Amino acid sequence: MGENKSLLQLEGITKIFSRGTIDEVKALDNIKLDVNAEDYITIIGSNGAGKTTMLNLIAGVFPPERGGKVIINGNDITGLSEYKHAAYIGRVYQDPNIGTATKMTIEENLAMAVLRGQTRGLRAASNKQRRELFRSTLAPLGLGLEDRLNAMVGTLSSGQRQAVALVMATISKPALLLLDEHIANLDPRTAQIVLELTEMIVRQEKMTTMMVTHNMELALKYGNRLIMMHEGKIVVDLNQDQRTGLTINDLVTAFEQASGRKFIEDKILLRR
Amino acid sequence: MPPIIQGILNTSISEGLVYAFIAIGVFLTLRVLAFPDLTVDGSFVVGGSIVAVMIAGGYNPFLATIVAFVGGLACGAITGLLNTKLRIPALLAGILMMVGLYSVNLLIMGRPNIPLLRSVTMFDSIASWFGMARSTILVIIVFAVIAFIVFMLLNWFLRTEIGLALRASGDNEQMVRSLGVDTDKNILLGVAISNGLVALAGALVAQNQQFSDVNMGIGMIVMGLAAVIIGEALIHPRGVTSMLLAAFVGTFLYRLFITIAFRLGLAPGNLKLITALLVIIAMAIPYIQKKLRHEWMPPAARW
Ligand SMILES: Nc1ncnc2c1ncn2[C@@H]1O[C@H](COP(=O)(O)OP(=O)(O)OP(=O)(O)O)[C@@H](O)[C@H]1O
Ligand SMILES: [Mg+2]
């Protein structure tokens, strides 16, 4: 496997919301990004920088403006509906309720997830073999979920639910994993656990990952590449070598140089 | 058993079995898909009209019943399309269909009602196979067999990969889409199956009462809802099987309740009012309970 094999290419991606009204926002401004296979990219940026919009666009929630291109594994998927993008992309959201069906059991949720991107037919949704797979996938998390396959997801704690969401996003081994502040809603201890689970799964499956976070320390600690966004643009893009040895203060300086603005912690909510 | 009780039981059982399809339909749309579908009042009559026109025209009653089912599927599919493709809110899409179908049913039948007294219905055919006359027991057996088949089919289908995706679409549509499923298609399928079952009920009821009337669907959705609420209160369904069972139990008890009420002298004209009050009370109880406990409850959805 070549180190520099390109997995995702974004070319000339612009996204304008409420075009032609006074609320017009250019959420993404001519983005170009090349993600290599097995990259683990952390993404930081101020509120409204366009991080979520970029992930939504990659996931096909909406198409880019004319001329933009989304290419994954060599397939041009620009403009295809979200459910077609889903064959390539696993996603975990900030709110655990978005990533799981709360009125269904853990088993049913995983049975949905394991068929990502495949044609669903009239076979039984779950069987002994799949239950074994679910158990063996849940067991390493160390949360005891493997013994609770029949529990409704709505009865789990938010940390447990986010762990289930993470397993659902990764169990079918999609080409790309998108994480949007997926630990931001959790208490610090649970956040740490879910973060470690993420690290474990990403490492084990060598999964190409893009993780949005507001925490600069985490952004430096995890992954092999760091992207900073500002006003719809990627203003800083550091590879592993450029990143090593950097401190949070270096990041702040880089932000100020790139954006031409003073770093005001409160306003842009980047946590040290 | 005293004949009067026997009579009450026979009526509630046979009606409980056939109207249960409506309760299952309401369960599928409202509870499984979270899609409040009012097409029901119209598609019930579509089933009755199709079966009446075809049987009166000399077609095979089994074929007529199948065509009636397919007619219901089509009604549901259109409601689903209005919602998913034209983005009309589910409730309004159902109302539009219900109103439009009134005229469609008049067009199908060519007049407000068709009697089937002298025609060969499914029950007459089956009775003649066994060289018997048509009887209450025979009707109950036929209904029971059809109900059993529908129960087994749905119990299987809702556990398949497609069935699971359909159920999940009602729970968290966003998640289902992010797992690579075309949720529009699922909603379409679910609403279609629901109305197919309702039309099947309409077709069976018309053959049993030996006439079809353009007004026979009024209030079916509320009746289905009442049955669903009774079933849920008693069974607390958690899975597919108990959900289906709850529909049957709820419908049987509802029919038992009104059969007894009729015997005690309730005027048939008051039935709809009683049913509506039953549903209002059942739906208001959770709010009143919370109010008494000084808990907050969000305003009801307006769409
Ligand atoms: N669906 C939408 N409709 C209109 N405007 C939108 C929509 N989604 C995002 N925006 C706008 O696009 C800009 C970028 O928003 P986005 O959610 O991508 O920011 P973000 O970087 O994820 O911020 P945060 O850190 O607060 O999550 C913002 O100005 C936002 O108001
Ligand atoms: Mg965001």
XYZ file of C-alpha atoms and ligand atoms in Angstrom:
607
model
C 0.000 0.000 0.000
C 1.563 3.274 -1.119
C 1.930 5.907 1.588
C 0.549 8.634 -0.633
C -2.402 6.871 -2.200
C -5.117 9.483 -2.513
C -8.422 8.494 -0.940
C -10.486 11.665 -1.010
C -10.090 14.673 -3.232
C -12.019 17.903 -2.848
C -11.568 20.257 -5.785
C -12.841 23.810 -6.041
C -15.463 23.254 -3.342
C -17.580 26.294 -2.583
C -20.811 26.247 -0.594
C -23.113 29.232 -0.369
C -26.177 29.156 1.880
C -29.274 31.326 1.289
C -27.861 32.609 -1.974
C -29.321 35.922 -3.119
C -30.831 36.847 0.255
C -29.444 39.150 2.925
C -28.552 35.996 4.881
C -26.174 34.796 2.175
C -23.167 33.011 3.720
C -20.201 31.607 1.904
C -19.631 28.682 4.258
C -16.907 27.087 2.105
C -14.706 29.112 -0.198
C -12.931 27.253 -2.997
C -11.581 24.416 -0.853
C -8.967 22.073 -2.232
C -8.009 19.080 -0.142
C -6.268 15.814 -0.833
C -6.696 13.157 1.819
C -4.348 10.199 1.598
C -5.324 6.686 2.576
C -4.732 6.117 6.288
C -4.491 9.820 7.032
C -5.856 10.766 10.447
C -6.600 14.446 10.131
C -7.602 16.648 13.046
C -9.541 19.762 12.075
C -9.762 22.907 14.159
C -11.182 26.340 13.489
C -13.347 29.030 14.982
C -17.145 28.822 15.190
C -18.701 29.137 11.789
C -15.399 28.397 10.030
C -17.113 25.780 7.869
C -15.895 22.543 9.482
C -19.308 20.920 9.785
C -20.292 22.196 6.354
C -17.209 20.526 4.860
C -18.030 17.178 6.518
C -21.695 17.473 5.476
C -20.607 18.124 1.928
C -18.266 15.132 1.893
C -21.125 13.016 3.271
C -23.417 14.248 0.517
C -25.948 16.044 2.728
C -25.866 18.785 0.067
C -23.917 19.222 -3.173
C -21.183 21.863 -3.710
C -21.704 24.862 -5.960
C -21.202 24.237 -9.660
C -17.644 23.315 -10.583
C -16.778 21.623 -7.284
C -15.780 17.981 -7.236
C -15.844 15.276 -4.568
C -13.834 12.213 -5.541
C -13.506 9.213 -3.269
C -11.447 6.133 -4.098
C -11.281 7.445 -7.654
C -15.090 7.654 -8.004
C -16.592 11.035 -8.694
C -19.545 11.151 -6.284
C -20.341 14.856 -6.644
C -24.071 15.496 -6.454
C -25.078 11.919 -5.569
C -27.590 11.655 -2.747
C -26.486 11.191 0.833
C -27.422 7.535 0.999
C -25.116 6.801 -1.930
C -22.201 8.628 -0.305
C -22.835 6.518 2.763
C -21.345 3.450 1.117
C -17.910 5.053 1.556
C -18.387 7.079 4.684
C -18.998 6.344 8.370
C -19.979 9.258 10.564
C -20.271 10.095 14.235
C -22.037 13.288 15.253
C -21.792 15.511 18.289
C -25.210 14.358 19.492
C -25.275 10.595 20.200
C -29.007 10.592 19.392
C -28.302 11.397 15.762
C -26.051 8.415 15.253
C -28.297 5.745 16.800
C -31.925 4.655 16.629
C -32.932 4.965 20.280
C -36.126 2.923 20.121
C -34.298 -0.084 18.707
C -31.976 -2.552 20.366
C -28.179 -2.504 20.140
C -28.396 -5.599 17.967
C -30.876 -3.988 15.578
C -28.761 -0.852 15.334
C -25.642 -2.852 14.518
C -27.586 -5.037 12.074
C -28.499 -1.840 10.232
C -24.915 -0.617 10.274
C -23.214 -3.805 9.170
C -25.011 -3.609 5.805
C -23.795 -0.098 4.993
C -23.674 0.379 1.257
C -25.004 -3.106 0.455
C -28.346 -3.904 -1.114
C -30.778 -4.922 1.595
C -32.902 -7.944 0.837
C -35.368 -10.338 2.394
C -32.848 -12.252 4.446
C -33.176 -12.138 8.225
C -31.614 -8.886 9.448
C -29.698 -10.673 12.161
C -28.558 -14.203 12.751
C -26.250 -16.156 14.985
C -23.188 -15.353 12.917
C -23.881 -11.619 12.945
C -24.625 -11.653 16.668
C -21.197 -13.250 17.176
C -19.650 -10.489 15.081
C -21.465 -7.816 17.115
C -20.336 -9.360 20.391
C -16.740 -9.660 19.304
C -16.758 -6.078 18.034
C -18.292 -4.677 21.221
C -16.259 -6.734 23.693
C -12.925 -4.904 23.222
C -14.615 -1.630 24.171
C -14.762 -2.935 27.725
C -18.184 -1.402 28.407
C -20.057 -4.688 28.813
C -22.282 -3.855 25.839
C -21.658 -7.277 24.299
C -23.943 -8.768 26.952
C -26.693 -6.241 26.341
C -27.478 -6.783 22.657
C -31.203 -6.718 23.418
C -31.125 -3.439 25.345
C -32.839 -0.464 23.734
C -30.186 2.068 22.778
C -32.330 4.772 24.403
C -31.678 3.172 27.801
C -27.881 3.532 27.503
C -25.860 6.416 28.931
C -24.757 9.026 26.412
C -21.178 7.736 26.528
C -22.306 4.170 25.878
C -24.538 5.420 23.111
C -21.692 7.319 21.492
C -19.577 4.155 21.710
C -22.346 2.274 19.888
C -22.493 5.080 17.301
C -18.739 4.750 16.808
C -18.997 1.004 16.308
C -21.879 1.554 13.876
C -19.826 4.020 11.881
C -16.893 1.639 11.597
C -18.207 -1.940 11.671
C -18.576 -2.166 7.898
C -15.067 -0.703 7.431
C -15.996 2.306 5.291
C -13.274 4.079 3.324
C -13.539 7.233 5.389
C -14.552 8.047 8.967
C -15.913 11.522 9.760
C -16.033 12.634 13.394
C -17.663 15.982 14.173
C -16.846 16.986 17.768
C -18.049 13.553 18.718
C -16.851 13.846 22.293
C -17.926 17.453 22.897
C -21.226 16.541 24.569
C -19.718 14.027 26.982
C -18.416 14.562 30.492
C -14.589 14.639 30.653
C -14.156 11.069 31.867
C -16.546 9.574 29.294
C -15.051 11.804 26.613
C -11.644 10.326 27.409
C -12.995 6.777 27.127
C -14.721 7.432 23.795
C -11.597 9.161 22.500
C -9.467 6.163 23.418
C -11.965 3.834 21.756
C -11.757 5.983 18.645
C -7.987 5.808 18.703
C -8.107 2.026 19.125
C -10.541 1.462 16.248
C -8.828 3.899 13.879
C -5.436 2.276 14.567
C -6.681 -1.293 14.311
C -8.632 -0.810 11.118
C -6.105 1.668 9.661
C -9.099 3.851 8.978
C -8.778 7.114 7.106
C -10.246 9.639 9.507
C -11.184 13.315 9.706
C -11.890 14.531 13.243
C -13.220 17.987 14.065
C -12.395 19.217 17.561
C -12.332 22.509 19.429
C -9.572 21.281 21.652
C -6.141 22.307 20.312
C -4.315 19.963 22.646
C -6.214 16.985 21.252
C -5.718 18.253 17.720
C -1.951 18.171 18.247
C -1.872 14.920 20.173
C -3.980 12.742 17.899
C -3.706 11.999 14.208
C -0.901 12.588 11.712
C -2.036 15.799 10.065
C -3.664 19.004 11.269
C -5.937 21.354 9.368
C -7.077 24.764 10.529
C -10.080 26.405 8.898
C -11.132 30.034 8.888
C -14.004 31.711 7.077
C -14.590 28.810 4.719
C -10.939 28.306 3.821
C -8.244 25.885 4.898
C -5.678 28.301 6.265
C -3.187 25.887 7.818
C -2.371 22.329 6.736
C 0.416 20.618 8.662
C 1.741 17.128 8.001
C 3.239 14.865 10.648
C 6.747 16.323 10.356
C 5.605 19.916 10.438
C 3.365 19.141 13.369
C 5.784 17.401 15.707
C 7.084 19.566 18.502
C 4.455 22.272 17.966
C 2.808 23.788 21.001
C -0.586 25.355 21.385
C 1.057 28.772 21.271
C 2.610 27.923 17.918
C -0.877 27.065 16.669
C -2.219 30.379 17.923
C 0.561 32.228 16.088
C -0.107 30.214 12.946
C -3.784 31.113 13.201
C -3.032 34.814 13.604
C -0.682 34.846 10.659
C -3.027 32.948 8.401
C -6.201 34.782 9.292
C -4.688 38.208 9.859
C -6.630 38.414 13.085
C -5.804 38.510 16.722
C -6.591 35.271 18.504
C -9.376 36.036 20.952
C -10.066 32.935 22.931
C -13.589 33.716 24.024
C -14.780 34.767 20.652
C -13.592 31.883 18.602
C -13.912 29.249 21.258
C -10.789 27.335 20.582
C -9.880 25.758 23.866
C -6.287 25.574 25.035
C -72.848 -20.675 26.539
C -75.978 -18.517 26.394
C -76.789 -17.621 22.787
C -76.594 -13.908 23.465
C -73.020 -14.139 24.727
C -72.177 -16.500 21.886
C -73.552 -13.916 19.478
C -71.584 -11.075 21.019
C -68.400 -13.149 20.963
C -68.892 -14.246 17.355
C -69.376 -10.677 16.206
C -66.399 -9.320 18.155
C -64.129 -12.133 17.024
C -64.957 -11.876 13.344
C -64.863 -8.076 13.352
C -61.802 -8.081 15.585
C -59.969 -10.272 13.078
C -60.767 -8.199 10.012
C -60.595 -4.689 11.469
C -57.264 -5.639 13.020
C -55.736 -5.050 9.588
C -56.645 -1.402 10.006
C -55.042 -1.325 13.438
C -51.909 -2.944 11.981
C -51.952 -0.345 9.211
C -52.176 2.474 11.739
C -49.417 0.837 13.805
C -47.190 0.651 10.743
C -47.606 4.274 9.749
C -48.060 6.059 13.044
C -45.894 4.029 15.407
C -43.325 2.398 13.139
C -42.817 5.124 10.538
C -43.958 8.077 12.693
C -46.077 9.034 9.684
C -49.627 10.011 10.724
C -51.516 8.780 7.674
C -55.164 9.695 7.121
C -55.405 8.018 3.721
C -56.984 5.115 5.625
C -60.582 6.443 5.498
C -60.299 6.531 1.710
C -58.290 3.396 1.039
C -60.688 1.287 3.136
C -63.465 2.231 0.711
C -61.159 1.711 -2.275
C -60.887 -1.923 -1.158
C -64.674 -2.178 -0.822
C -65.422 -0.429 -4.129
C -62.993 -2.486 -6.187
C -64.190 -5.765 -4.739
C -67.878 -4.805 -5.164
C -67.521 -3.659 -8.769
C -65.541 -6.727 -9.749
C -67.719 -9.259 -7.941
C -70.930 -7.655 -9.220
C -69.321 -7.802 -12.677
C -68.861 -11.548 -12.315
C -65.114 -11.689 -11.625
C -63.595 -14.309 -9.375
C -63.945 -13.012 -5.777
C -60.386 -14.058 -4.870
C -58.990 -12.120 -7.806
C -61.176 -9.166 -6.798
C -59.811 -9.289 -3.245
C -56.222 -9.308 -4.509
C -56.906 -6.392 -6.865
C -58.481 -4.496 -3.944
C -55.288 -5.064 -1.922
C -53.168 -3.783 -4.805
C -55.462 -0.750 -5.117
C -54.757 0.048 -1.470
C -51.010 -0.353 -2.057
C -51.264 2.196 -4.859
C -53.158 4.705 -2.672
C -50.499 4.439 0.030
C -47.716 4.760 -2.510
C -49.229 8.011 -3.790
C -49.501 9.405 -0.245
C -45.866 8.430 0.281
C -44.843 10.157 -2.940
C -46.716 13.342 -2.001
C -44.757 13.413 1.238
C -41.288 12.345 0.110
C -41.084 13.778 -3.389
C -43.329 16.846 -3.168
C -42.527 17.516 0.508
C -46.169 17.841 1.550
C -46.496 17.219 5.324
C -47.703 13.666 6.037
C -50.917 14.742 7.714
C -51.926 17.009 4.846
C -50.908 14.450 2.214
C -53.244 11.947 3.902
C -56.128 14.427 4.103
C -55.722 15.327 0.439
C -55.772 11.653 -0.496
C -58.771 10.938 1.706
C -60.769 13.751 0.123
C -59.685 12.912 -3.409
C -60.391 9.210 -2.935
C -64.038 9.956 -2.104
C -64.577 10.977 -5.714
C -62.370 8.165 -6.958
C -64.565 5.654 -5.129
C -67.706 7.130 -6.670
C -66.001 6.838 -10.050
C -65.020 3.207 -9.407
C -68.509 2.180 -8.306
C -70.407 4.517 -10.597
C -72.911 5.125 -7.779
C -72.823 5.559 -3.981
C -73.311 1.873 -3.161
C -73.349 -1.586 -4.657
C -75.251 -4.482 -3.067
C -73.680 -7.957 -3.299
C -76.659 -9.959 -2.095
C -77.018 -12.026 -5.232
C -73.335 -12.164 -6.155
C -70.814 -14.874 -5.345
C -68.438 -13.525 -2.697
C -65.310 -15.224 -1.413
C -67.337 -16.681 1.460
C -69.918 -18.185 -0.898
C -67.153 -19.747 -3.000
C -65.418 -21.258 0.000
C -68.714 -22.504 1.453
C -69.529 -24.224 -1.834
C -66.124 -26.005 -1.889
C -67.116 -27.716 1.329
C -70.735 -28.181 0.209
C -72.040 -26.032 3.042
C -74.077 -22.880 3.304
C -72.355 -19.686 4.317
C -72.348 -19.288 8.118
C -70.900 -17.111 10.861
C -68.452 -19.843 11.836
C -67.261 -20.158 8.272
C -66.671 -16.400 8.073
C -64.716 -16.507 11.326
C -62.577 -19.380 10.059
C -61.842 -17.603 6.771
C -60.969 -14.368 8.586
C -58.783 -16.279 11.027
C -56.866 -17.982 8.233
C -56.271 -14.692 6.398
C -55.350 -12.914 9.641
C -52.899 -15.700 10.463
C -51.270 -15.451 7.044
C -50.968 -11.658 7.283
C -49.601 -11.940 10.819
C -46.947 -14.482 9.807
C -45.940 -12.556 6.689
C -45.521 -9.256 8.535
C -43.829 -10.930 11.470
C -41.275 -12.284 9.016
C -41.005 -9.215 6.786
C -40.404 -6.707 9.574
C -37.387 -8.759 10.693
C -35.752 -8.912 7.305
C -33.034 -6.499 6.232
C -35.559 -4.361 4.357
C -38.087 -4.584 7.198
C -35.508 -3.529 9.768
C -34.475 -0.545 7.627
C -38.136 0.368 7.312
C -38.613 0.304 11.069
C -35.428 2.282 11.641
C -36.585 4.949 9.157
C -39.380 5.872 11.546
C -37.016 6.010 14.499
C -34.103 8.009 13.075
C -34.337 8.870 9.426
C -31.068 10.780 9.374
C -29.171 7.784 10.753
C -30.751 5.392 8.278
C -29.746 7.630 5.371
C -26.215 7.897 6.711
C -26.080 4.086 6.633
C -26.780 4.039 2.918
C -30.536 3.490 2.810
C -32.918 5.439 0.592
C -35.366 6.419 3.346
C -37.850 7.889 0.844
C -38.272 4.440 -0.639
C -38.797 2.929 2.813
C -41.486 5.417 3.758
C -43.197 4.811 0.444
C -43.108 1.049 1.004
C -44.371 1.282 4.576
C -47.288 3.584 3.793
C -48.169 1.432 0.775
C -48.245 -1.802 2.829
C -50.320 -0.071 5.495
C -52.962 1.056 3.009
C -52.866 -2.278 1.205
C -53.876 -3.949 4.484
C -56.591 -1.360 5.061
C -58.003 -1.938 1.577
C -57.861 -5.693 2.199
C -59.987 -5.098 5.303
C -62.380 -3.001 3.201
C -62.654 -5.794 0.637
C -63.372 -8.433 3.291
C -65.866 -6.255 5.155
C -67.767 -5.466 1.939
C -68.018 -9.170 1.111
C -69.099 -10.040 4.623
C -71.793 -7.347 4.867
C -72.682 -7.959 1.203
C -72.540 -4.366 0.069
C -70.074 -1.581 -0.476
C -70.880 2.027 0.346
C -68.910 5.157 -0.445
C -69.316 6.318 3.163
C -68.220 3.118 4.858
C -64.700 4.446 5.539
C -65.639 7.409 7.683
C -63.797 7.255 11.003
C -61.733 4.158 10.190
C -58.527 5.968 11.123
C -59.946 6.879 14.541
C -61.176 3.318 15.050
C -57.718 2.003 14.164
C -56.177 4.488 16.551
C -58.532 3.447 19.345
C -57.603 -0.195 18.800
C -53.901 0.651 18.773
C -54.188 2.606 22.010
C -56.116 -0.174 23.767
C -53.634 -2.775 22.496
C -50.658 -0.717 23.642
C -52.134 -0.101 27.057
C -52.572 -3.832 27.630
C -49.543 -5.337 25.923
C -46.838 -2.630 26.005
C -45.383 -3.965 22.756
C -41.604 -3.913 22.529
C -40.904 -5.995 19.479
C -42.441 -6.881 16.155
C -44.504 -9.843 17.370
C -45.991 -8.107 20.390
C -46.771 -5.060 18.255
C -48.782 -7.196 15.844
C -50.458 -9.049 18.711
C -51.379 -5.744 20.339
C -53.186 -4.718 17.150
C -55.311 -7.880 17.246
C -56.025 -7.734 20.969
C -56.819 -4.010 20.810
C -59.204 -4.441 17.893
C -60.959 -7.418 19.484
C -61.522 -5.541 22.751
C -62.695 -2.439 20.923
C -65.193 -4.477 18.893
C -66.288 -6.373 22.011
C -66.851 -3.065 23.801
C -68.998 -1.594 21.047
C -70.880 -4.825 20.341
C -71.945 -4.907 23.971
C -72.770 -1.196 23.853
C -75.012 -1.821 20.843
C -76.787 -4.687 22.600
C -77.340 -2.402 25.570
C -79.100 0.021 23.268
C -76.414 2.406 22.000
C -77.737 4.057 18.843
C -75.408 3.178 15.935
C -75.196 6.881 15.074
C -73.416 7.570 18.372
C -70.610 5.110 17.708
C -68.261 7.609 16.058
C -68.696 10.064 18.927
C -67.934 7.399 21.525
C -64.868 6.275 19.589
C -63.631 9.845 19.208
C -64.099 10.490 22.937
C -62.249 7.269 23.742
C -59.244 8.391 21.708
C -59.343 11.938 23.104
C -59.321 10.631 26.656
C -56.537 8.168 25.960
C -54.378 10.806 24.292
C -55.006 13.431 26.965
C -54.187 11.182 29.922
C -50.377 11.452 29.628
C -50.592 15.254 29.584
C -53.002 15.418 32.511
C -50.790 13.051 34.508
C -47.766 15.257 33.886
C -49.732 18.365 34.721
C -50.727 16.842 38.066
C -47.086 16.043 38.772
C -46.130 19.584 37.730
C -43.977 18.239 34.925
C -43.496 20.097 31.705
C -44.617 18.734 28.369
C -43.826 20.316 25.006
C -46.718 21.748 22.984
C -48.267 19.203 20.636
C -46.973 19.120 17.072
C -49.128 21.198 14.759
C -48.113 19.286 11.658
N -28.007 24.649 6.746
C -27.492 25.896 6.784
N -28.203 26.947 6.330
C -27.698 28.197 6.363
N -26.493 28.502 6.821
C -25.722 27.505 7.293
C -26.188 26.156 7.302
N -25.215 25.366 7.828
C -24.199 26.190 8.132
N -24.489 27.468 7.818
C -23.584 28.632 7.976
O -22.349 28.289 7.400
C -21.280 28.753 8.190
C -20.379 27.609 8.558
O -21.052 26.794 9.505
P -20.470 25.416 10.069
O -21.562 24.768 10.825
O -19.854 24.668 8.977
O -19.343 25.936 11.066
P -18.412 25.073 12.023
O -17.013 25.339 11.612
O -18.830 23.665 12.088
O -18.686 25.806 13.402
P -18.835 25.193 14.880
O -17.452 25.126 15.412
O -19.623 26.249 15.599
O -19.524 23.906 14.796
C -21.896 29.459 9.365
O -21.911 30.849 9.082
C -23.303 28.924 9.410
O -24.180 29.885 9.920
Mg -19.697 22.392 13.584
